[in-house]
CSV table of C-alpha atoms in Angstrom, one decimal:
chain,number,residue,atom,x,y,z
A,1,MET,CA,129.1,104.2,104.7
A,2,LYS,CA,125.5,105.2,104.1
A,3,TYR,CA,122.7,102.7,104.0
A,4,GLU,CA,119.3,103.4,102.6
A,5,ILE,CA,116.3,101.2,103.6
A,6,ASN,CA,113.6,101.0,100.9
A,7,PHE,CA,110.0,100.0,101.8
A,8,ASP,CA,108.9,98.7,98.4
A,9,ASN,CA,106.0,96.4,97.2
A,10,ASN,CA,107.8,93.3,98.5
A,11,ALA,CA,108.2,94.9,102.0
A,12,ALA,CA,104.6,96.0,102.0
A,13,GLU,CA,103.4,92.5,101.1
A,14,LYS,CA,105.5,90.8,103.7
A,15,THR,CA,104.4,93.3,106.3
A,16,PHE,CA,100.8,92.7,105.4
A,17,LEU,CA,101.2,89.0,105.9
A,18,ASP,CA,103.1,89.4,109.1
A,19,LEU,CA,100.4,91.6,110.6
A,20,TYR,CA,97.6,89.5,109.3
A,21,HIS,CA,99.0,86.3,110.7
A,22,SER,CA,99.9,87.9,114.0
A,23,ILE,CA,96.3,88.9,114.5
A,24,ALA,CA,94.9,85.6,113.4
A,25,TRP,CA,97.4,83.6,115.6
A,26,SER,CA,96.8,85.8,118.6
A,27,GLU,CA,93.0,85.2,118.4
A,28,ARG,CA,93.5,81.5,117.7
A,29,ASN,CA,95.7,81.1,120.7
A,30,PHE,CA,93.1,83.0,122.8
A,31,GLU,CA,90.4,80.6,121.7
A,32,ASP,CA,92.7,77.6,122.4
A,33,GLY,CA,93.6,78.9,125.8
A,34,ASP,CA,97.3,79.1,125.0
A,35,LEU,CA,98.4,82.2,127.0
A,36,VAL,CA,102.1,82.1,126.2
A,37,ARG,CA,101.6,82.1,122.4
A,38,ASN,CA,98.7,84.6,122.7
A,39,VAL,CA,100.9,87.1,124.4
A,40,GLY,CA,103.8,86.4,122.0
A,41,CYS,CA,101.7,86.9,118.9
A,42,THR,CA,100.2,90.1,120.3
A,43,ALA,CA,103.6,91.5,121.1
A,44,THR,CA,104.8,90.5,117.7
A,45,PHE,CA,101.9,92.4,116.1
A,46,GLU,CA,102.6,95.5,118.1
A,47,ALA,CA,106.3,95.3,117.2
A,48,HIS,CA,105.5,95.0,113.5
A,49,VAL,CA,103.2,98.0,113.6
A,50,GLN,CA,105.8,100.1,115.5
A,51,PHE,CA,108.5,99.1,113.1
A,52,LEU,CA,106.8,101.1,110.5
A,53,ARG,CA,107.8,104.3,112.4
A,54,ALA,CA,111.3,103.8,110.9
A,55,TYR,CA,109.7,104.7,107.5
A,56,GLY,CA,108.0,107.8,108.9
A,57,ALA,CA,104.6,106.2,109.5
A,58,LYS,CA,102.4,107.4,112.4
A,59,THR,CA,101.2,104.3,114.2
A,60,GLU,CA,98.9,103.5,117.1
A,61,THR,CA,97.9,100.2,118.7
A,62,GLY,CA,95.6,99.3,121.5
A,63,THR,CA,95.4,96.1,123.4
A,64,TYR,CA,93.3,95.0,126.3
A,65,ASN,CA,93.4,92.3,129.0
A,66,ASP,CA,90.7,89.6,128.7
A,67,ASN,CA,91.1,87.3,131.7
A,68,GLY,CA,94.9,87.4,131.4
A,69,PHE,CA,95.0,87.1,127.6
A,70,LEU,CA,96.1,90.1,125.5
A,71,ARG,CA,93.6,91.0,122.8
A,72,ILE,CA,94.2,93.4,119.9
A,73,GLY,CA,91.5,96.0,120.0
A,74,TYR,CA,92.7,98.8,117.8
A,75,ALA,CA,95.5,99.7,115.3
A,76,SER,CA,96.1,102.4,112.8
A,77,ILE,CA,98.8,103.4,110.4
A,78,ASN,CA,98.8,107.0,109.1
A,79,GLY,CA,95.1,107.4,110.0
A,80,HIS,CA,94.1,104.1,108.4
A,81,GLU,CA,92.2,102.2,111.2
A,82,PHE,CA,92.8,98.6,110.1
A,83,VAL,CA,91.8,97.1,113.5
A,84,LYS,CA,88.7,98.5,115.2
A,85,ASN,CA,86.9,96.8,118.0
A,86,GLY,CA,89.1,93.7,117.5
A,87,LYS,CA,88.1,93.3,113.8
A,88,LEU,CA,90.7,93.4,111.0
A,89,ASN,CA,89.9,95.5,107.9
A,90,ALA,CA,92.4,94.1,105.4
A,91,LYS,CA,91.6,96.8,102.8
A,92,GLU,CA,92.6,99.6,105.2
A,93,LEU,CA,95.8,97.7,106.1
A,94,LYS,CA,96.6,97.3,102.4
A,95,ASP,CA,96.0,100.9,101.7
A,96,ALA,CA,98.1,102.1,104.6
A,97,LEU,CA,101.1,99.9,103.5
A,98,TRP,CA,100.7,100.9,99.9
A,99,GLU,CA,101.0,104.6,100.9
A,100,ILE,CA,104.2,103.8,102.8
A,101,ALA,CA,105.6,101.9,99.8
A,102,HIS,CA,104.6,104.7,97.3
A,103,PRO,CA,104.9,108.0,99.2
A,104,GLU,CA,104.9,109.9,95.9
A,105,GLY,CA,101.3,108.7,95.2
A,106,ASN,CA,102.1,106.3,92.3
């Protein structure tokens, strides 16, 4: 039996929201001093980014330790740097996910 996984507009939208919320929650938990949730959200973010490799995307993430807390400092998908110096660029993230959902350029 052969299965085909399709990364379509719905998957792109869900992935965008998952990544966006993971970053926001990671930072909120850092600000609130909630180490367990900070680490969990940061790990979730990295897992979501790395999951895109199943669709052929080239991904990179970079985190750093800030007094025991994990901070997201860098992330890119297919050359689109959507997190740089800890700041999210939502347009770059959207563009990267759109390219995965529409590899033919449509």
